[in-house]
XYZ file of C-alpha atoms in Angstrom:
763
model
C -0.252 0.154 0.090
C 1.255 3.775 -0.840
C 1.510 6.103 1.651
C -1.422 7.899 1.060
C -3.551 4.985 0.846
C -2.071 4.038 4.137
C -3.274 7.216 5.281
C -6.353 7.082 4.312
C -6.589 3.853 5.745
C -5.827 4.854 9.219
C -8.029 8.443 8.922
C -11.158 6.197 7.871
C -10.718 3.778 10.680
C -10.386 6.799 13.299
C -13.705 8.620 11.418
C -15.840 5.656 9.864
C -18.652 4.341 10.987
C -18.394 6.536 14.495
C -15.604 8.871 15.891
C -12.460 7.085 17.581
C -12.251 4.135 19.443
C -14.338 3.882 22.591
C -17.556 4.376 24.149
C -19.693 4.557 27.110
C -22.181 1.730 27.174
C -24.757 0.943 29.669
C -24.610 -2.134 32.053
C -28.200 -1.989 33.894
C -31.285 -2.158 32.121
C -33.111 1.208 30.780
C -36.204 -0.111 28.918
C -38.845 1.225 31.326
C -39.923 4.141 33.458
C -39.342 2.332 36.665
C -35.231 1.255 35.230
C -34.589 5.111 34.600
C -36.475 6.132 37.987
C -33.772 3.696 39.892
C -31.004 4.925 37.407
C -31.390 8.428 38.045
C -33.884 10.752 39.895
C -35.395 9.853 43.122
C -33.477 6.435 43.245
C -29.790 7.630 42.499
C -30.379 9.255 45.859
C -30.019 5.805 47.762
C -26.662 4.742 46.898
C -25.634 8.687 47.182
C -26.668 8.587 50.643
C -24.955 5.560 51.730
C -21.629 6.900 49.824
C -21.998 9.931 51.700
C -21.595 8.045 55.381
C -19.331 5.937 54.006
C -17.388 6.882 51.552
C -15.703 3.106 50.323
C -19.045 2.155 49.343
C -17.907 4.238 46.151
C -16.730 0.672 44.967
C -20.020 -0.807 45.892
C -22.416 1.178 43.794
C -20.416 3.282 41.173
C -18.003 1.571 38.488
C -15.224 3.345 40.035
C -13.574 0.093 41.218
C -12.800 -0.615 37.019
C -12.415 2.659 35.624
C -8.760 3.693 34.875
C -7.959 7.324 33.870
C -5.234 7.119 30.922
C -3.798 10.935 31.326
C -1.568 12.746 29.509
C -0.492 15.805 28.386
C 0.794 15.012 24.915
C 4.325 16.178 25.571
C 5.928 12.707 24.557
C 4.074 10.761 22.444
C 5.815 7.588 21.331
C 7.334 8.000 17.970
C 5.564 11.826 17.478
C 7.076 13.749 19.979
C 5.739 16.403 21.559
C 2.125 16.972 19.642
C -0.103 18.235 22.371
C -3.371 17.090 23.953
C -5.520 16.992 21.245
C -3.391 15.039 19.060
C -2.459 12.742 21.583
C -5.907 11.467 22.213
C -6.679 8.408 19.513
C -3.021 7.267 21.173
C -4.890 7.388 24.837
C -7.979 5.131 23.102
C -5.834 2.801 21.841
C -4.472 2.223 24.953
C -7.569 2.345 26.594
C -8.659 -0.392 24.076
C -5.791 -2.479 25.174
C -6.953 -1.931 29.046
C -10.863 -3.176 27.826
C -9.427 -6.531 25.517
C -6.359 -7.838 27.399
C -8.349 -7.232 31.046
C -11.881 -5.614 30.400
C -10.798 -2.471 32.171
C -12.876 -0.267 31.187
C -11.228 3.597 30.659
C -11.968 7.226 29.911
C -8.638 8.983 28.503
C -7.965 11.981 29.720
C -5.894 14.722 27.947
C -4.789 17.861 29.812
C -4.056 21.057 28.316
C -0.652 22.307 30.294
C 2.917 21.094 30.269
C 3.275 22.654 34.132
C 4.079 20.107 37.097
C 1.907 21.855 39.690
C -0.978 22.447 36.988
C -0.608 18.770 36.163
C -0.539 17.164 39.230
C -3.492 19.467 40.475
C -5.659 18.399 38.163
C -5.475 14.968 38.145
C -5.868 14.995 42.418
C -8.935 16.828 41.677
C -10.667 14.164 39.105
C -9.092 11.547 41.140
C -12.350 10.323 43.116
C -14.016 9.215 39.250
C -11.083 6.635 39.120
C -9.592 3.503 40.666
C -6.391 4.058 39.022
C -4.468 6.220 36.760
C -2.153 5.585 33.924
C 0.261 8.460 32.985
C 0.905 8.219 29.452
C 3.413 9.907 27.675
C 4.532 12.559 29.426
C 8.486 14.205 29.058
C 10.907 13.322 31.148
C 12.322 14.767 33.600
C 8.705 15.987 34.694
C 7.093 12.597 34.192
C 9.011 11.136 37.024
C 8.132 14.209 39.053
C 4.632 14.084 38.590
C 4.335 10.265 39.052
C 6.511 10.556 42.421
C 3.586 12.975 43.789
C 0.838 11.310 42.993
C 2.187 8.446 43.803
C 2.497 10.083 47.048
C -0.520 12.178 47.210
C -2.868 10.000 45.834
C -4.689 6.873 47.600
C -5.138 5.006 44.258
C -2.459 3.451 42.027
C -1.080 5.369 39.465
C 1.803 4.069 37.058
C 3.660 6.015 34.145
C 3.775 3.088 31.993
C 6.443 4.417 29.423
C 8.508 3.872 32.986
C 7.550 0.457 34.618
C 5.953 -1.265 31.419
C 9.377 -1.648 30.003
C 11.022 -2.279 32.996
C 8.952 -5.264 34.316
C 8.637 -7.027 30.973
C 12.285 -6.642 30.599
C 13.198 -7.623 34.234
C 11.235 -10.617 33.760
C 13.409 -11.695 30.772
C 16.364 -11.125 32.557
C 15.773 -13.616 35.307
C 15.179 -15.967 32.615
C 18.429 -15.320 30.518
C 20.353 -14.969 33.516
C 19.104 -18.577 34.281
C 19.973 -19.979 30.501
C 23.506 -18.319 30.841
C 23.837 -20.156 34.287
C 24.737 -16.153 35.488
C 23.963 -14.387 38.374
C 22.570 -10.949 38.474
C 25.546 -9.541 41.230
C 28.018 -10.777 39.325
C 27.118 -9.430 35.504
C 28.084 -6.027 34.302
C 25.047 -4.378 32.320
C 25.611 -1.440 29.886
C 22.598 0.509 28.783
C 21.980 2.460 26.121
C 19.136 5.345 26.729
C 19.137 6.981 29.584
C 15.259 8.016 29.260
C 12.238 7.733 31.919
C 12.227 4.077 30.217
C 16.070 3.401 30.191
C 16.370 4.150 34.185
C 12.932 2.624 35.995
C 14.785 -0.592 34.124
C 18.005 -0.059 35.445
C 16.194 0.130 39.309
C 14.358 -2.926 38.912
C 16.874 -4.531 37.598
C 19.134 -3.735 41.116
C 16.504 -4.470 43.033
C 16.888 -8.247 41.062
C 20.297 -7.549 42.413
C 22.424 -6.123 40.009
C 24.691 -3.917 41.640
C 24.516 -0.633 40.542
C 28.676 0.014 40.733
C 28.640 -2.245 37.261
C 25.699 -0.140 35.757
C 27.125 1.696 32.867
C 24.752 3.834 30.939
C 25.208 5.831 28.170
C 22.722 8.996 26.812
C 23.721 10.456 23.438
C 26.215 12.255 24.714
C 27.936 9.385 25.351
C 28.781 7.913 29.004
C 26.721 9.147 32.398
C 29.772 10.778 34.481
C 29.606 12.828 37.693
C 31.387 15.748 36.230
C 28.150 16.357 33.749
C 25.998 19.041 35.230
C 23.263 18.517 32.923
C 21.770 15.068 33.986
C 19.203 14.997 36.503
C 19.153 13.210 40.276
C 18.247 9.941 38.991
C 20.478 9.929 36.124
C 23.261 10.787 38.766
C 22.722 7.650 40.431
C 24.094 5.513 37.316
C 27.161 8.082 36.540
C 29.935 7.043 36.724
C 33.759 9.110 38.200
C 35.730 8.013 35.882
C 36.689 9.198 32.326
C 34.332 8.983 29.498
C 34.387 5.842 27.876
C 33.045 4.719 24.605
C 30.363 2.121 23.832
C 32.433 -0.276 22.194
C 34.741 0.165 24.948
C 32.372 -0.580 27.986
C 30.844 -3.724 26.032
C 33.716 -5.548 26.363
C 33.192 -8.383 28.371
C 29.587 -7.275 29.429
C 26.987 -9.212 30.154
C 23.934 -7.920 29.452
C 22.813 -4.724 26.778
C 19.972 -2.931 27.205
C 18.993 -0.945 24.477
C 16.609 1.722 24.863
C 17.993 4.908 22.127
C 18.211 4.549 18.033
C 18.755 2.078 15.435
C 21.848 0.403 14.473
C 24.058 2.367 17.357
C 25.617 -1.635 18.127
C 27.846 -2.841 15.531
C 28.652 -7.285 15.096
C 32.144 -5.928 16.499
C 30.646 -4.855 19.723
C 28.729 -7.867 20.243
C 31.837 -10.236 19.687
C 33.441 -8.523 22.465
C 30.988 -9.298 24.872
C 31.092 -11.758 27.337
C 30.106 -15.835 27.018
C 26.438 -15.991 26.759
C 25.545 -12.215 26.043
C 22.223 -11.269 26.911
C 20.888 -8.564 24.012
C 17.275 -6.556 24.463
C 17.828 -4.222 21.737
C 14.444 -2.469 22.015
C 14.727 0.511 20.126
C 11.616 0.426 17.421
C 10.884 -0.388 14.640
C 14.662 -0.936 14.272
C 16.546 -2.546 17.087
C 19.825 -1.326 18.169
C 21.917 -3.907 16.143
C 19.928 -6.205 13.394
C 18.131 -9.724 14.918
C 19.435 -11.597 11.652
C 22.934 -10.022 12.572
C 23.192 -10.287 15.609
C 22.290 -14.162 15.943
C 24.740 -14.699 12.853
C 27.331 -13.301 14.768
C 26.793 -14.609 18.232
C 25.542 -18.380 18.374
C 25.665 -18.000 21.691
C 23.632 -15.129 21.847
C 20.047 -14.544 23.843
C 18.489 -11.559 22.244
C 14.853 -9.838 22.729
C 13.717 -7.163 21.052
C 10.541 -4.796 20.671
C 9.108 -6.675 17.735
C 6.659 -9.110 17.204
C 8.529 -10.511 14.274
C 11.463 -11.792 16.165
C 11.650 -13.649 19.001
C 11.206 -12.841 22.998
C 8.935 -9.487 22.066
C 9.010 -7.197 24.915
C 5.957 -5.948 24.692
C 3.910 -3.448 27.409
C 0.637 -5.285 26.867
C 2.587 -8.253 29.279
C 2.013 -6.246 31.641
C 0.079 -3.156 31.994
C -3.538 -4.818 32.041
C -2.793 -7.465 34.209
C -0.738 -5.059 36.984
C -3.883 -2.805 36.725
C -6.560 -5.386 36.899
C -4.861 -7.012 39.764
C -4.189 -3.637 41.410
C -7.955 -2.510 41.376
C -9.506 -6.261 42.814
C -7.806 -5.440 45.774
C -8.237 -1.773 45.861
C -4.864 -0.924 46.605
C -3.090 2.546 47.390
C -0.575 2.285 45.057
C 1.227 0.350 42.706
C 4.680 -0.315 44.849
C 7.832 -2.174 44.393
C 6.533 -5.290 45.503
C 4.003 -5.276 43.059
C 6.138 -4.908 39.801
C 8.436 -6.909 41.439
C 5.351 -9.793 41.567
C 4.842 -9.020 38.142
C 8.294 -9.664 36.915
C 8.477 -12.782 38.962
C 4.872 -14.042 37.611
C 5.880 -13.124 33.761
C 9.324 -15.464 34.655
C 7.459 -18.085 35.807
C 5.070 -18.615 33.154
C 7.499 -18.712 30.372
C 8.824 -22.179 31.922
C 5.412 -23.611 32.124
C 4.113 -26.027 29.614
C 2.484 -23.806 26.526
C -1.308 -24.546 25.366
C -1.919 -26.091 21.546
C -3.846 -22.526 21.770
C -0.684 -20.452 21.785
C 1.734 -22.697 19.943
C -1.288 -22.784 17.285
C -1.222 -18.644 17.188
C 2.448 -18.768 16.624
C 2.900 -21.295 13.975
C 5.693 -23.413 16.832
C 5.162 -26.987 17.006
C 5.913 -27.309 20.331
C 6.992 -23.653 22.293
C 9.318 -24.449 25.307
C 11.313 -22.077 27.615
C 14.727 -21.530 25.993
C 16.641 -18.630 24.328
C 14.259 -17.974 21.955
C 11.601 -18.338 24.690
C 12.026 -16.169 27.630
C 9.410 -14.901 28.046
C 5.289 -14.793 27.009
C 3.571 -14.199 24.192
C 0.996 -11.663 24.144
C -1.590 -14.169 22.980
C -1.139 -15.777 26.373
C -4.320 -16.233 27.556
C -2.533 -17.197 30.973
C -1.569 -14.406 31.031
C -4.850 -12.519 33.297
C -4.941 -15.544 35.675
C -0.979 -15.325 36.902
C 0.172 -11.568 36.630
C -3.152 -10.020 37.860
C -3.140 -12.868 41.452
C 0.348 -12.520 41.768
C 0.058 -8.107 41.810
C -3.276 -8.465 43.941
C -1.181 -10.894 46.841
C 1.845 -8.790 46.981
C -0.253 -5.717 47.782
C -1.793 -7.829 50.031
C 1.169 -8.840 52.073
C 2.828 -5.516 51.549
C -0.181 -3.301 53.465
C -1.176 -1.207 50.358
C -4.649 -3.970 49.943
C -7.951 -2.503 51.023
C -10.183 -5.084 49.660
C -8.506 -8.539 50.280
C -9.213 -11.670 47.810
C -9.825 -14.514 50.328
C -11.071 -17.329 47.997
C -8.024 -17.633 45.078
C -9.962 -20.162 42.596
C -13.236 -17.841 42.911
C -10.900 -15.204 41.750
C -9.027 -16.557 39.143
C -12.653 -17.865 37.445
C -13.867 -14.537 37.195
C -10.158 -13.695 35.888
C -11.278 -16.202 32.988
C -14.712 -14.428 32.768
C -13.718 -11.860 31.837
C -11.252 -12.974 29.085
C -14.692 -13.687 27.455
C -15.252 -9.877 26.471
C -12.161 -10.155 24.010
C -12.363 -11.091 20.473
C -8.713 -12.512 21.130
C -9.664 -15.681 18.549
C -9.647 -13.230 14.843
C -5.569 -12.268 16.379
C -5.055 -15.634 17.452
C -6.628 -16.476 13.768
C -4.639 -13.894 11.630
C -1.448 -13.803 13.540
C -1.363 -18.219 13.032
C -1.933 -17.302 9.305
C 0.969 -15.255 8.573
C 3.326 -17.462 10.525
C 3.128 -19.462 6.696
C 1.074 -17.561 3.783
C -0.377 -19.903 1.637
C -1.330 -18.840 -2.244
C -5.349 -17.964 -2.149
C -7.321 -17.253 -4.942
C -10.214 -14.642 -4.768
C -12.409 -15.576 -7.420
C -14.406 -12.431 -7.385
C -11.416 -9.572 -7.293
C -13.148 -7.113 -9.834
C -15.716 -6.122 -6.818
C -14.315 -3.710 -4.480
C -14.916 -4.527 -1.495
C -12.884 -8.589 -2.555
C -9.996 -6.506 -3.456
C -9.565 -4.185 -0.596
C -9.757 -7.716 1.740
C -7.341 -9.160 -0.995
C -5.204 -5.771 -0.627
C -5.424 -6.394 3.712
C -4.826 -10.186 3.439
C -1.688 -9.109 1.017
C -0.388 -6.220 3.362
C -0.950 -7.943 6.731
C 0.989 -11.014 5.341
C -2.016 -13.605 6.301
C -1.772 -14.335 2.150
C -0.409 -14.593 -1.460
C -3.523 -13.307 -2.870
C -4.293 -14.518 -6.494
C -7.002 -12.580 -8.298
C -9.687 -13.816 -10.488
C -11.677 -11.397 -12.714
C -12.196 -8.660 -15.364
C -8.285 -7.859 -15.665
C -9.182 -3.928 -16.387
C -11.560 -3.421 -13.421
C -9.559 -4.858 -11.357
C -6.696 -2.599 -12.295
C -8.716 0.358 -12.255
C -10.096 -0.436 -8.707
C -6.789 -1.432 -7.277
C -5.504 2.065 -9.039
C -8.006 3.435 -6.836
C -7.418 1.773 -3.565
C -3.710 2.141 -4.013
C -2.867 -1.662 -4.029
C 0.183 -0.919 -6.197
C 1.662 -4.704 -4.863
C 2.473 -6.819 -8.194
C -0.589 -9.857 -7.512
C -1.026 -12.476 -10.313
C -4.652 -11.998 -11.664
C -6.751 -13.972 -14.217
C -9.400 -13.454 -16.296
C -10.877 -16.866 -17.385
C -12.856 -15.525 -20.350
C -10.338 -14.376 -22.056
C -8.330 -15.404 -24.905
C -4.719 -15.522 -22.481
C -6.139 -18.188 -20.677
C -7.199 -20.578 -23.253
C -4.646 -23.117 -22.813
C -5.203 -23.381 -19.310
C -8.982 -23.825 -19.405
C -8.660 -26.105 -21.827
C -5.996 -27.806 -19.344
C -8.427 -27.717 -16.428
C -11.046 -28.378 -18.326
C -10.047 -32.521 -19.301
C -8.239 -32.668 -16.108
C -11.842 -32.671 -14.702
C -13.786 -34.188 -17.581
C -11.210 -37.434 -16.841
C -12.150 -37.268 -13.220
C -16.296 -36.995 -14.612
C -16.829 -38.775 -17.698
C -18.143 -41.234 -15.785
C -20.865 -39.320 -14.373
C -21.948 -37.339 -17.509
C -19.585 -34.828 -17.843
C -18.753 -34.487 -21.680
C -15.470 -32.816 -22.354
C -17.162 -29.993 -24.193
C -19.053 -28.900 -21.103
C -16.061 -29.300 -18.137
C -13.841 -27.278 -20.692
C -16.542 -24.930 -21.301
C -17.666 -24.653 -17.546
C -13.516 -23.333 -16.673
C -14.779 -20.181 -19.016
C -16.877 -19.517 -14.999
C -14.745 -18.015 -11.811
C -15.857 -20.680 -9.588
C -14.712 -23.623 -11.913
C -11.571 -21.941 -12.749
C -10.074 -21.203 -9.147
C -11.610 -24.589 -7.888
C -8.833 -26.092 -10.781
C -6.181 -23.826 -9.696
C -6.459 -25.189 -6.228
C -7.275 -29.283 -7.285
C -4.050 -29.149 -9.436
C -1.328 -27.227 -6.965
C -1.552 -23.984 -8.786
C -2.636 -22.247 -6.091
C -3.249 -23.184 -2.005
C -7.226 -22.117 -1.273
C -9.695 -20.174 -2.344
C -12.434 -18.043 -0.885
C -15.618 -16.949 -2.865
C -19.416 -16.424 -2.637
C -19.056 -12.683 -2.219
C -22.115 -11.617 -4.800
C -24.182 -14.930 -5.114
C -25.946 -17.269 -3.200
C -24.304 -19.927 -0.750
C -25.791 -23.062 -2.917
C -24.441 -21.182 -6.358
C -20.912 -20.808 -4.975
C -20.719 -24.364 -3.119
C -22.290 -26.628 -6.365
C -18.917 -26.360 -8.327
C -16.802 -26.589 -5.313
C -18.558 -29.542 -4.004
C -18.263 -30.935 -7.486
C -14.881 -30.623 -7.699
C -12.827 -30.161 -5.208
C -14.694 -33.330 -3.158
C -14.574 -34.671 0.118
C -11.766 -35.412 2.150
C -10.734 -39.307 2.655
C -13.379 -41.007 4.648
C -16.076 -37.942 5.041
C -18.976 -38.800 3.941
C -21.279 -35.642 3.702
C -20.331 -31.666 3.680
C -21.158 -29.137 6.556
C -20.097 -25.726 7.788
C -19.732 -24.228 11.122
C -19.852 -20.436 12.156
C -16.760 -19.017 14.515
C -19.487 -16.867 16.498
C -17.380 -13.846 18.762
C -19.432 -13.624 21.764
C -18.830 -11.903 25.454
C -18.528 -15.245 26.620
C -15.449 -16.133 24.241
C -15.621 -18.070 20.925
C -18.674 -19.933 19.946
C -19.061 -22.761 17.146
C -22.944 -23.071 15.621
C -23.497 -26.052 13.043
C -24.714 -26.927 10.530
C -25.507 -22.895 9.335
C -25.139 -23.634 5.237
C -25.356 -26.752 3.988
C -27.338 -29.517 5.153
C -31.508 -28.946 5.669
C -32.569 -31.849 7.952
C -29.576 -33.800 8.881
C -30.425 -37.320 10.189
C -29.213 -38.420 13.708
C -25.977 -40.240 11.559
C -25.317 -37.390 10.420
C -25.515 -34.909 12.840
C -23.257 -36.951 14.975
C -20.840 -36.748 11.920
C -21.529 -32.741 11.884
C -20.650 -33.121 15.723
C -17.000 -34.701 14.849
C -16.133 -32.834 12.216
C -16.915 -29.202 14.350
C -15.148 -30.909 16.986
C -11.951 -31.285 15.048
C -12.651 -27.503 13.889
C -12.893 -26.598 17.259
C -9.280 -28.241 18.213
C -7.674 -26.459 14.738
C -8.296 -23.340 16.878
C -6.543 -24.490 19.970
C -9.548 -24.822 21.758
C -11.403 -28.215 23.730
C -14.817 -28.813 22.121
C -17.012 -28.700 24.780
C -20.462 -29.450 22.734
C -24.146 -28.829 23.441
C -26.652 -30.935 20.788
C -29.471 -28.761 21.006
C -33.121 -29.260 20.663
C -36.319 -27.840 22.234
C -36.350 -30.894 24.326
C -34.441 -30.958 27.815
C -33.181 -35.071 28.118
C -35.905 -36.724 26.872
C -38.587 -35.058 28.145
C -40.125 -34.525 24.235
C -40.289 -37.611 22.001
C -41.465 -35.538 19.009
C -38.852 -36.719 15.671
C -36.830 -33.638 15.769
C -35.596 -34.142 19.373
C -35.415 -38.293 19.337
C -33.223 -37.796 16.383
C -30.870 -35.477 18.549
C -31.106 -37.473 21.097
C -30.075 -40.911 19.072
C -27.120 -38.659 17.844
C -25.602 -38.263 21.004
C -26.152 -41.972 22.728
C -24.147 -42.238 19.394
C -21.302 -39.920 19.842
C -21.812 -41.577 23.838
C -21.006 -44.855 22.659
C -18.217 -44.341 20.274
C -16.716 -41.525 21.372
C -16.817 -41.237 25.142
C -13.362 -39.044 25.449
C -15.509 -36.164 23.750
C -17.635 -33.905 25.948
C -20.880 -33.904 24.404
C -24.608 -34.338 25.820
C -27.993 -33.760 24.765
C -30.854 -33.192 23.865
C -30.650 -29.961 25.325
C -32.102 -26.618 25.302
C -29.975 -23.555 24.808
C -30.491 -22.110 28.082
C -29.967 -24.936 30.227
C -26.257 -25.486 27.797
C -25.221 -22.005 28.392
C -26.088 -21.500 31.662
C -24.039 -23.576 33.745
C -25.958 -22.896 36.873
C -29.007 -23.687 35.998
C -28.092 -26.798 34.198
C -25.905 -28.265 37.915
C -29.311 -27.739 38.847
C -31.585 -28.780 37.341
C -29.571 -32.010 35.519
C -26.070 -32.706 37.589
C -25.972 -35.907 35.511
C -24.896 -34.224 31.893
C -21.537 -34.652 30.808
C -21.769 -30.854 30.185
C -22.221 -29.794 33.965
C -19.217 -27.878 35.391
C -18.241 -27.131 31.874
C -18.252 -24.145 29.392
C -20.262 -25.201 26.375
C -18.249 -23.234 23.481
C -20.141 -25.474 20.501
C -23.951 -25.475 19.683
C -24.988 -28.292 16.911
C -28.725 -27.696 15.745
C -30.869 -30.323 14.852
C -31.422 -28.281 10.957
C -30.188 -25.861 8.734
C -33.120 -23.540 9.794
C -32.556 -22.887 13.604
C -29.140 -22.763 12.855
C -29.244 -20.282 10.678
C -31.680 -17.934 12.032
C -29.546 -18.108 15.487
C -26.259 -16.876 13.960
C -27.834 -14.451 11.473
C -29.999 -13.189 14.893
C -26.904 -13.451 16.891
C -24.732 -10.941 14.348
C -27.333 -8.541 13.538
C -29.329 -8.049 16.987
C -26.197 -7.934 19.245
C -23.369 -7.159 16.599
C -21.706 -10.324 17.146
C -18.426 -10.785 14.604
C -18.690 -14.038 13.051
C -16.190 -15.718 11.244
C -17.722 -18.394 8.818
C -19.357 -20.403 7.828
C -16.747 -22.258 7.684
C -16.126 -25.352 5.115
C -16.248 -28.581 7.003
C -14.963 -32.581 5.216
C -13.670 -30.609 2.010
C -10.998 -32.183 0.311
C -9.310 -28.876 0.082
C -8.860 -25.924 1.820
C -11.723 -23.759 -0.202
C -14.251 -21.285 1.744
C -17.539 -19.069 0.589
C -18.217 -16.182 2.092
C -22.065 -15.218 3.073
C -23.380 -13.046 0.281
C -22.521 -9.194 0.754
C -20.159 -10.354 3.330
C -17.839 -7.251 5.125
C -14.350 -6.751 4.321
C -13.380 -7.703 7.704
C -15.578 -11.244 7.441
C -13.892 -11.813 4.304
C -10.298 -11.301 5.766
C -10.916 -13.235 8.320
C -12.136 -16.041 6.008
C -9.268 -15.778 4.003
C -7.206 -16.478 7.590
C -9.289 -19.375 7.967
C -8.129 -20.719 4.439
C -4.781 -20.793 5.044
C -5.038 -22.000 8.747
C -6.864 -24.647 6.509
C -4.382 -25.109 4.210
C -1.604 -25.429 6.713
C -3.628 -27.909 8.739
C -4.210 -30.054 5.032
C -0.333 -29.607 4.133
C 0.418 -30.858 7.870
C -1.533 -33.497 7.551
C -0.474 -34.217 4.104
C 3.037 -34.359 4.797
C 2.383 -36.945 8.117
C 0.294 -39.843 6.036
C 3.451 -39.811 3.403
C 5.924 -40.305 5.844
């Protein structure tokens, strides 16, 4: 994408359909006059009076306990500098979004129009009663140090400047594990720091708490080594200044054990790296380009342990590993501050998590066979769902033990369950899906690329590294649309109807005829059908000219599916094709089947649909918990629709006893674990969180997923084809660009899985 198009896309993202990235959503009913009278006058007076009598009840009756202020004056916005409070607002809204999706914390972003320290502090103190915590952001040093110090001292709610402490906490966790792998102790190591700003100083401070000696830390700014005779240094920088003659960075790195970079790109050379001690630890965290190129570094020293700030290299030091969960733990015990004990608890929790067995969901997301603690895995991955249950409780416990918790937790198991419930509101699965696709992008045919939205989806898939698009359609129109979109990449384009593709069309037609000649297909018909893009695209996948295909934007599902079923066919051992939709609900991903193919499946077919869906759920790194839904509960009706569901469940229980599946069961009982446990404690679903629903017929499944999508704006990925021999998938008629991109990611992941299985069967 050219610079203009990227700029336009970013502006449109922030402007449409509603300006900004956050909104306020009511948490109480407001439909009736009675509801409104409770929400406001006269009912609101009651909680007001209670809080007036006991100020602590503000946490009981208002949103304060889950509300954080992200506050800045816009004087040090990452990569942009001093751009002012208004211009910094999109960044603060972005931080608010991260708080919400990773830890279910609500945020008001506050941009303050002053650079004066006293005015800034006074403003924050005056608005503090609204909030349960304060996250300071993008405030330039050295003012940021004084602002944070004063607010921590003068307020009785958690305050943290994430620019300083976030990087410090994550890199400290990485350092602990890197030292263990290098068989070194903190008190014996020499550390060289490039950068002397707020983040570098905070890192050094935490390293000292880990046991690193101040005299063994050599800190450089843009002028060189910090020395005692430099009058321009702040008091915080003087703590690390040396009483020696200045030396160069190269000289300081001789026999150094650790290099910490928070400065600028490419200031460390291969020669400098070669001068470091055995098993050198290099944290090169300048963004987007580190202090030394990752590939150069690992080629220079085979014994290196390296981390960067980039997601495309191992060991990304990413602040999102810390701040959402640190504030989550602090809020949940009503901590009066975030102290050093709480920061160190986060450090040790992150370090410990990297040594634990990694869930398959995380391995899948990063395209790894098995992530294991080692030189390329010293800190957890940002998509690890265990972060909230490891870091938040550790921080909460440290707050209690250090005496700053006003609302201690007693039932830790219940607390962990509550934390897991908070994960449901986040569409992590979409990020996991696209991230996995990026690990090994495949060639995907877009059969309707001369439609603007389809081409947009192809553009995004290409630019995000999700897939290598192949475009089908009217070439002149596609080129015009590409120019309109600023999509200037050299992408292969095929128009099946043109003379240019005549040879390929004849070849594909003959191959199709040979496979179907005994089923009433003539050679002439087969070659004629290859002029149709869906037939042409399917043959591209069949013969290996592409890895996957997507279609269906401009035509009904059955008409798009027919050529795929004819040409591609079922996978070995599969007797029917079905579909599932993955719905991103507020309780987490839910798989609904069959949403598009089989109108009235038999009991045998329902069982097969359940098994294929279970396989797909596992493909996404989840363990299927399946409810076979009906209007009946465990034999309460003898109607044939309920009976066939009951028969399917009996078959699955008999032949697949390890599969967590039960029914027939009504949807409310399936989704409400308390109701189910109370009424049907014998069910295999009791005390389980259902994530898969198998419907008795197409009608109920299709209506349900579309109602969820339209009434509640639930994101949907699908219908995902199940049982096909090749990775071919169909968009819903008129799908949005986002939905199409998600389906492309599904097609790529499907291709990855089928390729993996083919390799295993040919061994």
